[in-house]
Short mmCIF file of C-alpha atoms and ligand atoms in Angstrom, two decimals:
data_model
loop_
_atom_site.label_atom_id
_atom_site.label_comp_id
_atom_site.label_asym_id
_atom_site.label_seq_id
_atom_site.Cartn_x
_atom_site.Cartn_y
_atom_site.Cartn_z
CA MET A 11 19.73 24.58 -12.18
CA GLU A 12 17.45 21.33 -11.68
CA GLY A 13 20.44 19.30 -12.63
CA ALA A 14 21.53 18.30 -9.47
CA LEU A 15 18.27 16.86 -8.53
CA ALA A 16 17.60 15.12 -12.30
CA VAL A 17 21.26 13.79 -11.36
CA LYS A 18 20.19 11.71 -8.03
CA SER A 19 16.84 10.30 -9.59
CA VAL A 20 17.59 9.25 -13.03
CA MET A 21 21.20 7.44 -10.90
CA ILE A 22 18.86 4.57 -11.66
CA VAL A 23 20.00 4.04 -15.03
CA VAL A 24 23.65 3.21 -13.69
CA ILE A 25 22.57 0.06 -13.48
CA LEU A 26 21.42 -1.04 -16.78
CA ILE A 27 24.20 0.44 -18.88
CA ARG A 28 27.47 0.18 -17.19
CA CYS A 29 28.45 -3.24 -18.27
CA GLY A 30 29.68 -3.81 -20.95
CA ALA A 31 33.42 -3.19 -22.96
CA VAL A 32 33.38 0.54 -24.17
CA PRO A 33 34.00 -0.21 -27.88
CA THR A 34 34.78 3.35 -29.54
CA ILE A 35 34.37 3.94 -32.66
CA SER A 36 34.94 7.43 -34.53
CA PRO A 37 31.33 9.29 -34.01
CA SER A 38 30.31 10.55 -37.40
CA ARG A 39 29.59 14.89 -37.65
CA GLU A 40 25.78 14.15 -36.85
CA ASP A 41 26.57 11.66 -34.10
CA VAL A 42 28.29 14.83 -32.92
CA PHE A 43 25.74 17.64 -34.15
CA LYS A 44 23.37 15.18 -31.27
CA ALA A 45 25.83 14.96 -29.12
CA ARG A 46 26.01 19.09 -28.99
CA LYS A 47 21.95 18.89 -28.56
CA TYR A 48 21.76 17.07 -26.20
CA LEU A 49 24.41 18.45 -23.34
CA SER A 50 23.79 21.74 -24.16
CA GLU A 51 19.74 20.82 -23.73
CA PHE A 52 21.00 18.96 -20.31
CA PHE A 53 24.24 19.80 -19.20
CA SER A 54 24.14 23.45 -20.50
CA GLU A 55 25.35 25.20 -17.38
CA VAL A 56 28.12 23.40 -17.75
CA GLY A 57 28.96 25.45 -20.75
CA VAL A 58 28.87 23.00 -24.55
CA THR A 59 30.63 24.45 -26.89
CA ALA A 60 31.25 22.46 -30.57
CA PRO A 61 34.42 19.77 -30.45
CA ASP A 62 36.03 20.79 -33.31
CA SER A 63 36.19 24.45 -32.41
CA LYS A 64 39.67 25.67 -32.62
CA PHE A 65 39.90 26.89 -29.53
CA ARG A 66 41.67 24.62 -26.76
CA SER A 67 39.40 25.51 -24.25
CA SER A 68 36.15 24.80 -25.73
CA LEU A 69 37.65 21.41 -26.16
CA ASP A 70 38.14 21.02 -23.37
CA SER A 71 34.30 22.46 -22.52
CA PHE A 72 32.97 20.15 -24.79
CA GLU A 73 34.64 17.04 -23.20
CA ASP A 74 34.45 18.35 -19.58
CA THR A 75 30.64 18.22 -20.69
CA LEU A 76 30.90 14.47 -21.73
CA ARG A 77 32.59 13.63 -19.08
CA LYS A 78 30.26 14.84 -16.89
CA MET A 79 27.10 13.47 -18.86
CA GLN A 80 28.98 10.23 -18.67
CA GLU A 81 29.55 10.00 -14.85
CA PHE A 82 25.97 10.80 -14.75
CA PHE A 83 25.03 7.56 -16.66
CA GLY A 84 27.88 5.55 -15.19
CA LEU A 85 29.79 5.42 -18.38
CA GLU A 86 33.39 5.38 -18.49
CA LEU A 87 34.69 8.88 -18.65
CA THR A 88 36.50 8.83 -21.89
CA GLY A 89 35.32 12.32 -22.55
CA GLN A 90 35.12 10.61 -25.72
CA LEU A 91 31.84 10.35 -27.85
CA ASP A 92 32.55 5.97 -27.90
CA SER A 93 29.35 4.27 -28.79
CA ASN A 94 28.21 3.44 -25.12
CA THR A 95 27.84 7.28 -24.83
CA LEU A 96 26.16 8.04 -27.86
CA GLU A 97 23.71 4.82 -27.24
CA VAL A 98 22.66 6.02 -24.02
CA MET A 99 21.96 9.24 -25.52
CA SER A 100 19.71 7.54 -27.65
CA ARG A 101 17.97 6.05 -25.72
CA PRO A 102 14.14 6.51 -25.29
CA ARG A 103 13.91 7.63 -21.66
CA CYS A 104 10.41 7.06 -19.76
CA GLY A 105 9.43 7.47 -16.49
CA PHE A 106 12.91 8.09 -14.13
CA THR A 107 11.67 6.79 -11.15
CA ASP A 108 11.56 3.61 -10.40
CA VAL A 109 12.18 2.89 -6.32
CA LYS A 110 13.58 -0.44 -6.43
CA ARG A 111 15.96 0.52 -8.52
CA TYR A 112 16.20 3.54 -6.92
CA GLY A 113 16.40 2.18 -3.62
CA TYR A 114 19.13 0.44 -4.61
CA PHE A 115 20.98 3.34 -3.89
CA ASP A 116 19.58 5.66 -1.76
CA GLY A 117 16.69 3.74 0.50
CA ARG A 118 12.97 4.66 0.15
CA PRO A 119 12.51 8.58 -1.07
CA ARG A 120 9.27 10.26 0.83
CA TRP A 121 8.24 13.11 1.73
CA ASP A 122 9.52 14.06 5.70
CA LYS A 123 6.72 16.58 6.01
CA THR A 124 2.85 16.38 6.27
CA GLU A 125 1.67 19.46 4.17
CA ILE A 126 3.11 19.08 0.28
CA THR A 127 2.54 21.91 -2.17
CA TYR A 128 2.05 21.94 -5.76
CA ARG A 129 1.83 24.55 -8.93
CA ILE A 130 0.90 23.79 -11.82
CA THR A 131 3.37 26.37 -13.93
CA GLN A 132 1.57 25.60 -16.84
CA TYR A 133 -1.29 24.41 -18.50
CA THR A 134 -2.22 22.47 -21.49
CA PRO A 135 -4.51 24.05 -23.71
CA ASP A 136 -6.46 20.11 -24.00
CA MET A 137 -8.89 21.06 -21.23
CA SER A 138 -10.21 23.86 -19.04
CA ARG A 139 -7.81 25.05 -16.47
CA ARG A 140 -10.30 24.99 -13.57
CA ASP A 141 -11.01 21.28 -14.85
CA VAL A 142 -6.98 20.65 -14.96
CA ASP A 143 -6.73 22.03 -11.45
CA ALA A 144 -10.19 19.92 -10.13
CA THR A 145 -8.23 16.83 -11.87
CA ILE A 146 -4.81 17.25 -9.98
CA ALA A 147 -6.74 17.92 -6.31
CA LYS A 148 -8.54 15.30 -7.19
CA ALA A 149 -6.13 12.30 -8.20
CA LEU A 150 -3.72 14.05 -5.27
CA LYS A 151 -6.81 13.09 -2.94
CA LEU A 152 -6.78 9.41 -3.82
CA TYR A 153 -3.64 9.76 -1.85
CA SER A 154 -4.55 12.23 0.65
CA ASP A 155 -7.82 10.02 1.71
CA VAL A 156 -5.71 7.37 2.62
CA ILE A 157 -2.34 8.28 4.11
CA PRO A 158 -1.61 11.81 6.55
CA LEU A 159 -0.80 13.79 3.97
CA ASP A 160 -2.60 17.05 2.47
CA PHE A 161 -1.67 18.38 -0.55
CA LYS A 162 -2.11 22.25 -1.11
CA GLN A 163 -2.09 24.13 -4.36
CA ILE A 164 0.34 27.74 -4.91
CA ARG A 165 -0.04 29.69 -8.00
CA ARG A 166 2.95 31.58 -7.31
CA GLY A 167 7.09 30.50 -5.74
CA THR A 168 8.13 26.88 -5.75
CA ALA A 169 6.32 24.21 -5.26
CA ASP A 170 7.14 20.87 -3.57
CA VAL A 171 5.58 19.46 -6.19
CA MET A 172 6.29 21.24 -9.83
CA ILE A 173 3.10 20.42 -12.23
CA MET A 174 3.73 21.15 -15.64
CA PHE A 175 2.60 20.00 -19.73
CA LYS A 176 5.23 20.10 -22.00
CA GLY A 177 5.92 18.06 -25.40
CA GLN A 178 9.93 17.03 -26.36
CA ALA A 179 12.94 18.70 -24.45
CA HIS A 180 11.76 20.36 -21.47
CA GLY A 181 14.67 21.19 -19.38
CA ASP A 182 14.96 17.32 -17.97
CA PHE A 183 17.19 14.23 -18.93
CA ALA A 184 13.91 12.83 -20.77
CA PRO A 185 12.23 14.77 -23.74
CA PHE A 186 9.18 13.09 -24.46
CA ASP A 187 8.43 11.12 -27.16
CA GLY A 188 5.55 13.11 -29.11
CA ASN A 189 1.77 11.49 -29.40
CA GLY A 190 1.87 7.79 -27.65
CA GLY A 191 4.86 6.07 -25.98
CA VAL A 192 5.55 7.73 -22.89
CA LEU A 193 2.58 9.93 -21.71
CA ALA A 194 4.35 11.39 -18.43
CA HIS A 195 7.06 11.27 -15.04
CA ALA A 196 7.75 12.45 -12.30
CA PHE A 197 10.62 12.71 -9.70
CA SER A 198 10.81 10.60 -6.73
CA PRO A 199 10.28 12.87 -3.49
CA GLY A 200 13.35 15.05 -2.54
CA GLU A 201 14.68 18.66 -2.77
CA GLY A 202 14.20 20.79 -6.11
CA ASN A 203 13.60 18.70 -8.58
CA GLY A 204 11.94 15.61 -6.15
CA GLY A 205 7.98 15.55 -6.93
CA ASN A 206 8.19 17.69 -10.14
CA THR A 207 5.65 16.15 -12.45
CA HIS A 208 5.82 16.57 -16.12
CA PHE A 209 2.92 15.99 -18.97
CA ASP A 210 3.56 15.04 -22.41
CA GLU A 211 0.82 17.63 -23.98
CA ASP A 212 1.40 16.35 -27.01
CA GLU A 213 -0.80 13.52 -25.74
CA ASP A 214 -4.95 14.77 -26.32
CA TRP A 215 -5.30 15.32 -22.08
CA THR A 216 -9.27 14.20 -21.50
CA LEU A 217 -11.59 13.66 -18.75
CA THR A 218 -12.95 10.85 -20.68
CA SER A 219 -11.59 7.42 -22.60
CA ALA A 220 -10.49 9.34 -25.32
CA GLY A 221 -6.61 10.47 -25.70
CA ALA A 222 -4.90 10.46 -21.81
CA ASN A 223 -7.16 10.43 -19.11
CA LEU A 224 -5.55 13.19 -17.04
CA PHE A 225 -7.37 11.80 -13.46
CA LEU A 226 -6.00 8.60 -13.63
CA VAL A 227 -2.21 9.77 -15.46
CA ALA A 228 -1.64 12.22 -12.45
CA ALA A 229 -2.91 9.53 -10.00
CA HIS A 230 -0.17 7.23 -11.73
CA GLU A 231 2.36 10.23 -11.40
CA PHE A 232 1.77 11.62 -7.84
CA GLY A 233 2.45 7.94 -6.83
CA HIS A 234 5.77 8.20 -8.44
CA ALA A 235 6.38 11.97 -7.12
CA LEU A 236 5.29 10.47 -3.39
CA GLY A 237 7.23 7.51 -3.86
CA LEU A 238 5.99 4.44 -5.53
CA SER A 239 7.66 2.51 -7.87
CA HIS A 240 6.09 0.32 -10.55
CA ALA A 241 4.45 -2.41 -10.24
CA GLN A 242 3.67 -5.62 -11.32
CA GLU A 243 -0.02 -6.21 -10.40
CA PRO A 244 -1.82 -5.62 -13.32
CA THR A 245 -4.79 -3.80 -11.26
CA ALA A 246 -2.70 -1.72 -9.94
CA LEU A 247 -2.91 2.37 -10.84
CA MET A 248 1.30 2.05 -10.99
CA TYR A 249 1.42 -1.08 -13.18
CA PRO A 250 3.60 0.54 -16.05
CA THR A 251 1.20 0.83 -18.49
CA TYR A 252 -1.78 3.46 -19.04
CA GLN A 253 -5.22 1.87 -19.48
CA TYR A 254 -8.10 3.70 -19.35
CA VAL A 255 -10.69 1.90 -16.63
CA ALA A 256 -13.90 3.86 -15.64
CA THR A 257 -12.95 6.90 -12.66
CA GLU A 258 -16.12 7.75 -11.10
CA GLY A 259 -16.30 7.06 -7.56
CA TYR A 260 -12.32 5.84 -7.93
CA LYS A 261 -9.96 5.04 -5.51
CA LEU A 262 -6.92 3.98 -5.11
CA PRO A 263 -6.58 0.16 -5.98
CA ASP A 264 -5.89 -1.67 -2.46
CA ASP A 265 -1.89 -2.96 -4.34
CA ASP A 266 -1.05 0.79 -3.91
CA ARG A 267 -3.06 1.81 -1.13
CA GLN A 268 -0.95 -0.79 1.12
CA GLY A 269 2.35 0.28 -0.79
CA VAL A 270 1.84 4.28 -0.04
CA GLN A 271 0.97 3.46 3.69
CA ALA A 272 3.35 1.67 4.22
CA THR A 273 5.34 4.53 3.46
CA TYR A 274 3.52 6.90 4.91
CA GLY A 275 1.08 5.43 7.79
CA VAL A 276 -2.45 5.44 7.23
CA ARG A 277 -4.89 8.54 7.60
CA GLN A 278 -6.63 8.32 10.63
CA PRO A 279 -10.15 8.04 9.53
CA SER A 280 -12.19 10.98 11.31
CA VAL A 281 -14.77 10.48 13.72
CA LYS A 282 -18.59 9.19 12.28
CA PRO A 283 -21.50 9.53 15.00
CA THR A 284 -21.83 5.95 15.46
CA GLY A 285 -25.09 4.26 14.52
CA THR A 286 -25.21 2.29 18.30
CA PRO A 287 -23.68 4.69 20.32
CA LYS A 288 -25.94 4.74 23.32
CA PRO A 289 -24.95 1.76 25.69
CA GLN A 290 -28.11 -0.63 25.99
CA PRO A 291 -28.86 -0.66 29.99
CA GLY A 292 -27.67 -4.72 30.58
CA PRO A 293 -29.95 -7.05 32.24
CA THR A 294 -27.26 -5.73 35.72
CA ALA A 295 -28.59 -2.32 35.12
CA ALA A 296 -25.76 -0.22 36.32
CA SER A 297 -22.93 -0.06 33.38
CA GLU A 298 -19.91 1.79 33.36
CA PRO A 299 -19.27 4.55 31.31
CA VAL A 300 -18.07 4.60 27.74
CA PRO A 301 -13.97 4.70 28.71
CA ASP A 302 -12.00 7.50 26.40
CA ARG A 303 -10.62 6.56 23.25
CA CYS A 304 -8.12 9.10 23.00
CA SER A 305 -6.35 9.18 26.36
CA ARG A 306 -3.19 8.89 26.61
CA ARG A 307 -3.28 6.15 29.16
CA LEU A 308 -5.54 3.60 26.97
CA ALA A 309 -4.89 0.42 28.08
CA PHE A 310 -6.70 -2.52 26.01
CA ASP A 311 -8.43 -5.90 27.50
CA ALA A 312 -8.04 -7.24 23.88
CA VAL A 313 -7.67 -6.74 20.18
CA ALA A 314 -8.21 -8.80 17.46
CA SER A 315 -8.76 -8.91 13.54
CA MET A 316 -12.57 -9.85 12.22
CA GLN A 317 -13.38 -9.77 9.00
CA GLY A 318 -11.01 -6.89 7.71
CA SER A 319 -12.09 -4.97 10.70
CA LEU A 320 -10.01 -4.28 13.49
CA TYR A 321 -12.02 -4.65 17.54
CA PHE A 322 -10.25 -2.94 20.72
CA PHE A 323 -11.48 -3.78 23.45
CA LYS A 324 -12.12 -2.80 27.05
CA HIS A 325 -13.98 -2.68 29.82
CA GLU A 326 -17.46 -4.05 28.80
CA TYR A 327 -17.53 -2.02 25.27
CA PHE A 328 -15.68 -2.53 22.07
CA TRP A 329 -14.66 0.10 19.27
CA LYS A 330 -14.74 -1.23 16.09
CA ARG A 331 -12.10 0.42 13.32
CA ILE A 332 -13.37 -0.35 9.99
CA SER A 333 -10.63 -0.79 7.17
CA SER A 334 -12.73 1.09 4.23
CA TRP A 335 -12.01 4.07 6.44
CA GLU A 336 -15.17 4.83 7.59
CA GLY A 337 -15.00 5.61 11.06
CA ILE A 338 -14.68 4.36 14.48
CA THR A 339 -17.77 2.91 16.24
CA VAL A 340 -18.42 1.95 19.89
CA GLN A 341 -20.86 -1.20 20.82
CA LYS A 342 -21.18 -3.18 24.46
CA ILE A 343 -19.34 -6.39 24.32
CA GLN A 344 -22.84 -8.42 25.15
CA SER A 345 -25.43 -6.24 22.83
CA PHE A 346 -23.15 -8.00 20.40
CA TRP A 347 -22.06 -11.49 21.35
CA PRO A 348 -24.80 -11.96 24.68
CA GLY A 349 -23.29 -14.00 26.76
CA ILE A 350 -19.86 -12.04 26.99
CA LYS A 351 -19.36 -9.60 29.13
CA HIS A 352 -15.95 -8.50 28.12
CA VAL A 353 -12.70 -9.83 26.76
CA ASP A 354 -9.42 -10.58 27.63
CA ALA A 355 -7.84 -11.58 24.74
CA ALA A 356 -8.81 -12.41 21.01
CA TYR A 357 -7.55 -13.91 18.03
CA GLU A 358 -8.67 -14.35 14.10
CA TYR A 359 -8.39 -17.69 12.42
CA LYS A 360 -8.95 -16.09 9.33
CA LYS A 361 -9.05 -20.20 7.79
CA SER A 362 -11.75 -20.68 9.53
CA ASN A 363 -13.69 -17.43 9.28
CA MET A 364 -13.56 -17.12 13.22
CA THR A 365 -12.44 -15.22 16.36
CA VAL A 366 -11.94 -16.85 19.24
CA LEU A 367 -11.98 -14.70 22.52
CA PHE A 368 -11.51 -15.09 26.27
CA GLU A 369 -12.99 -14.24 29.25
CA ASP A 370 -11.64 -15.89 32.73
CA ASN A 371 -10.75 -19.28 32.22
CA HIS A 372 -13.04 -19.84 29.00
CA TYR A 373 -13.27 -19.56 25.50
CA TRP A 374 -16.27 -18.79 23.10
CA ALA A 375 -15.25 -19.16 19.10
CA VAL A 376 -17.76 -16.26 17.07
CA ARG A 377 -18.21 -15.56 13.86
CA GLY A 378 -19.56 -12.20 12.96
CA ASN A 379 -21.56 -12.06 16.32
CA THR A 380 -22.86 -15.81 15.92
CA VAL A 381 -21.30 -17.63 18.92
CA LEU A 382 -20.84 -20.88 17.00
CA PRO A 383 -22.45 -24.42 19.07
CA GLY A 384 -19.98 -26.21 21.45
CA TYR A 385 -19.39 -22.55 23.28
CA PRO A 386 -17.83 -21.46 25.59
CA LYS A 387 -15.36 -23.99 26.32
CA LEU A 388 -12.66 -24.20 29.36
CA VAL A 389 -8.73 -22.77 28.68
CA SER A 390 -7.87 -26.02 29.59
CA ASP A 391 -9.60 -27.85 26.18
CA PHE A 392 -7.00 -24.96 24.65
CA GLY A 393 -4.70 -27.49 26.59
CA LEU A 394 -3.44 -24.12 28.44
CA PRO A 395 -2.87 -26.08 32.26
CA PRO A 396 -6.18 -25.38 34.85
CA SER A 397 -4.18 -23.45 36.38
CA VAL A 398 -4.88 -20.26 34.08
CA ALA A 399 -7.58 -18.32 34.73
CA LYS A 400 -7.20 -15.56 32.66
CA VAL A 401 -5.41 -15.23 29.52
CA ASP A 402 -3.82 -11.58 28.90
CA ALA A 403 -2.76 -11.76 24.83
CA ALA A 404 -3.61 -13.61 22.01
CA VAL A 405 -2.56 -12.88 17.98
CA PHE A 406 -2.62 -15.33 15.60
CA VAL A 407 1.05 -15.57 13.36
CA PRO A 408 0.35 -16.34 9.91
CA ILE A 409 3.61 -17.24 7.97
CA THR A 410 3.97 -19.74 11.33
CA SER A 411 0.21 -20.55 11.57
CA ARG A 412 0.42 -20.54 14.84
CA THR A 413 -1.62 -18.90 17.57
CA LEU A 414 0.86 -17.20 20.79
CA LEU A 415 -1.24 -17.35 24.10
CA PHE A 416 0.19 -14.48 26.68
CA VAL A 417 -0.23 -15.01 30.30
CA LYS A 418 1.40 -13.14 32.83
CA GLY A 419 5.19 -12.81 31.52
CA LYS A 420 4.76 -16.07 29.34
CA TYR A 421 3.43 -17.24 26.65
CA TRP A 422 2.19 -20.49 24.20
CA SER A 423 2.45 -21.74 21.27
CA TYR A 424 -0.86 -23.15 19.78
CA ASN A 425 -0.67 -24.73 16.25
CA GLU A 426 -3.86 -24.21 14.46
CA ARG A 427 -3.63 -26.73 11.33
CA GLY A 428 -2.52 -29.26 13.73
CA GLY A 429 -5.00 -28.36 16.44
CA ARG A 430 -2.40 -28.79 19.68
CA MET A 431 0.08 -27.12 21.42
CA ASP A 432 3.67 -26.68 20.64
CA PRO A 433 6.03 -28.76 22.80
CA GLY A 434 8.97 -26.29 24.33
CA PHE A 435 6.29 -23.82 26.38
CA PRO A 436 5.43 -21.34 28.07
CA LYS A 437 8.28 -19.47 27.07
CA LEU A 438 9.83 -15.89 28.86
CA ILE A 439 8.06 -13.32 27.10
CA ARG A 440 11.47 -11.57 27.59
CA ARG A 441 13.61 -13.82 26.57
CA SER A 442 12.31 -15.31 23.15
CA LEU A 443 10.44 -11.83 22.17
CA LYS A 444 13.18 -9.86 22.38
CA GLY A 445 12.01 -6.19 22.74
CA ILE A 446 8.11 -6.27 23.41
CA GLY A 447 8.88 -6.37 27.56
CA ARG A 448 7.97 -8.62 30.10
CA ARG A 449 3.59 -8.80 29.68
CA VAL A 450 0.71 -8.07 26.55
CA ASP A 451 -2.11 -7.38 27.56
CA ALA A 452 -3.25 -7.09 24.15
CA ALA A 453 -1.91 -8.61 20.60
CA PHE A 454 -3.27 -8.05 16.82
CA GLU A 455 -1.79 -8.72 13.80
CA ASN A 456 -2.56 -5.71 10.81
CA ARG A 457 -0.89 -5.90 7.23
CA GLY A 458 1.97 -8.25 8.62
CA TYR A 459 3.02 -6.65 11.71
CA LEU A 460 2.56 -7.83 15.06
CA TYR A 461 1.51 -5.44 18.22
CA PHE A 462 1.84 -6.07 21.30
CA SER A 463 0.52 -3.13 23.56
CA ASN A 464 1.40 -3.31 27.48
CA GLY A 465 -0.45 -0.48 29.44
CA ALA A 466 -0.81 2.36 27.33
CA ARG A 467 2.11 1.55 24.78
CA GLN A 468 2.20 -1.04 22.24
CA ILE A 469 5.55 -2.85 20.19
CA GLU A 470 4.53 -2.28 16.21
CA TYR A 471 6.73 -6.01 15.86
CA HIS A 472 7.97 -7.57 12.70
CA TYR A 473 7.86 -11.69 13.27
CA PRO A 474 9.58 -12.73 10.39
CA ARG A 475 12.57 -10.25 12.13
CA ARG A 476 11.76 -11.23 15.37
CA LYS A 477 12.35 -7.45 15.61
CA ALA A 478 10.27 -4.69 17.17
CA LEU A 479 10.24 -2.09 15.25
CA ARG A 480 8.99 1.16 17.01
CA THR A 481 6.71 2.09 19.82
CA LEU A 482 2.84 3.71 19.86
CA LEU A 483 0.69 4.69 22.45
CA ASN A 484 -2.95 2.48 21.90
CA ASN A 485 -4.46 5.50 20.99
CA ALA A 486 -2.63 6.14 17.52
CA TRP A 487 -5.84 3.38 16.50
CA MET A 488 -8.29 5.73 18.12
CA ASP A 489 -8.54 8.56 14.97
CA CYS A 490 -7.76 11.48 18.04
CA ASN A 491 -5.86 14.61 17.33
C1 LIG B 520 3.37 6.23 -19.30
O1 LIG B 520 3.43 6.74 -20.00
C2 LIG B 520 4.32 6.17 -17.77
C3 LIG B 520 2.27 6.66 -16.99
C4 LIG B 520 1.60 5.70 -17.03
C5 LIG B 520 1.86 4.49 -16.76
C6 LIG B 520 -0.19 4.19 -16.18
C7 LIG B 520 -0.99 4.98 -16.10
C8 LIG B 520 -0.85 6.12 -16.22
C9 LIG B 520 0.34 6.28 -16.61
C10 LIG B 520 5.25 6.63 -17.52
S1 LIG B 520 5.39 7.43 -15.86
N1 LIG B 520 3.95 4.84 -20.02
C11 LIG B 520 3.70 4.60 -21.03
C12 LIG B 520 1.74 4.07 -21.79
O2 LIG B 520 1.51 3.15 -20.86
C13 LIG B 520 4.54 3.30 -21.95
N2 LIG B 520 1.67 4.95 -22.41
C14 LIG B 520 0.77 4.49 -23.01
C15 LIG B 520 0.49 3.52 -23.87
O3 LIG B 520 1.16 2.49 -24.52
N3 LIG B 520 -0.90 2.79 -23.48
ZN1 LIG B 521 10.18 15.61 -17.38
ZN1 LIG B 522 5.23 5.16 -14.37
#
């Protein structure tokens, strides 16, 4: 009943074992016995009868089943127990899920809904049910804290993620191997078997550093169940081999978080009452109200990253979006950088650990809330024509080490390492940065993507491919529902 879906996931194996000739040797009695057991375990829906049966129809059935298995594993469809087929049957199989290889077939698998149900159909005697429930929930929460997915436990019926503890052969194509070795496995997202997660009951499941820590293993498996493959980074949760690490206060490691957020997006942090919400009455008393950051018409004056947070500038204020999902705060620009009233354009140049803020025809370099000495300077010192009264947007592109400066329908390119403007500019935005429109009023870089805002909308842009990927509303960053 789960066969068809297992096929999809185990197709991975195909590439690995497809090559080579098929030397045929006559199988021993023991081989035949093992093959029968194997086929009845994993391909039983097809019906398996002994190959030495005197009934022709049964023989057909064995050969058919074997061909099915061979097809499944990308072997030559001989219907015979050739050595390649026997080799595959004896191969110890680990987790099925390797998105990198899987990806060759089917693209990156993901859940296309935001509420994922899970059900634990078989518990382990090693721990109390309560502890198992709590540990599974905690492992899933690592993900739901950072991506916009919610997990809901159900106790009957079919859930998206069916979880069980079972040793040895347990109804899929990857029997477990007793204590040690493979601890668990999970299917990548999809219908049927997709997402299902199996824990080898022959491990000692614990909440400590002894045996196999259920929280850590479950966290790893749910990575697979969400579509993550194994990682090369040894500190990543998705590293292929288990190693105990302290679990108190455990957060999804960066590598894994970035992987899963690249697939599902970022969970908008919940609103936190800010420590500095009240606009301080400035020297010029009458202050504008704080703009509505959730408005669908929200336009930004400027956006920049700064020391891992994003700063969104609007009128006399900026919202700070802290990278660790601590929420969004709002503050008056002037109370943070005295002397700066509004910001038209901004970009961070990490190499010098500084951010450049443009206001009208001048600019500042700041580090944190410190304005660096020697500023403000005139935009003509930057290499822009003195006729430029205002810079609309600025963004630093890490892969080229260039800062793009947008003024009306054109943009300039500044070579940060060389400290000079590139020749051949300005260029027309509409011609040379296709897909982002005619004008840009705010631009920033985040996790390898560029974002170009114009009015209430922004374009997510992949610079290496010079490609506009999608359109968002500006308020998508503003933690609104
Ligand atoms: C597995 O069992 C992984 C599960 C895993 C890997 C890393 C962290 C948590 C869970 C199959 S998807 N790996 C085997 C393993 O680590 C190779 N076994 C125990 C060991 O070798 N220490
Ligand atoms: Zn399994
Ligand atoms: Zn794994």
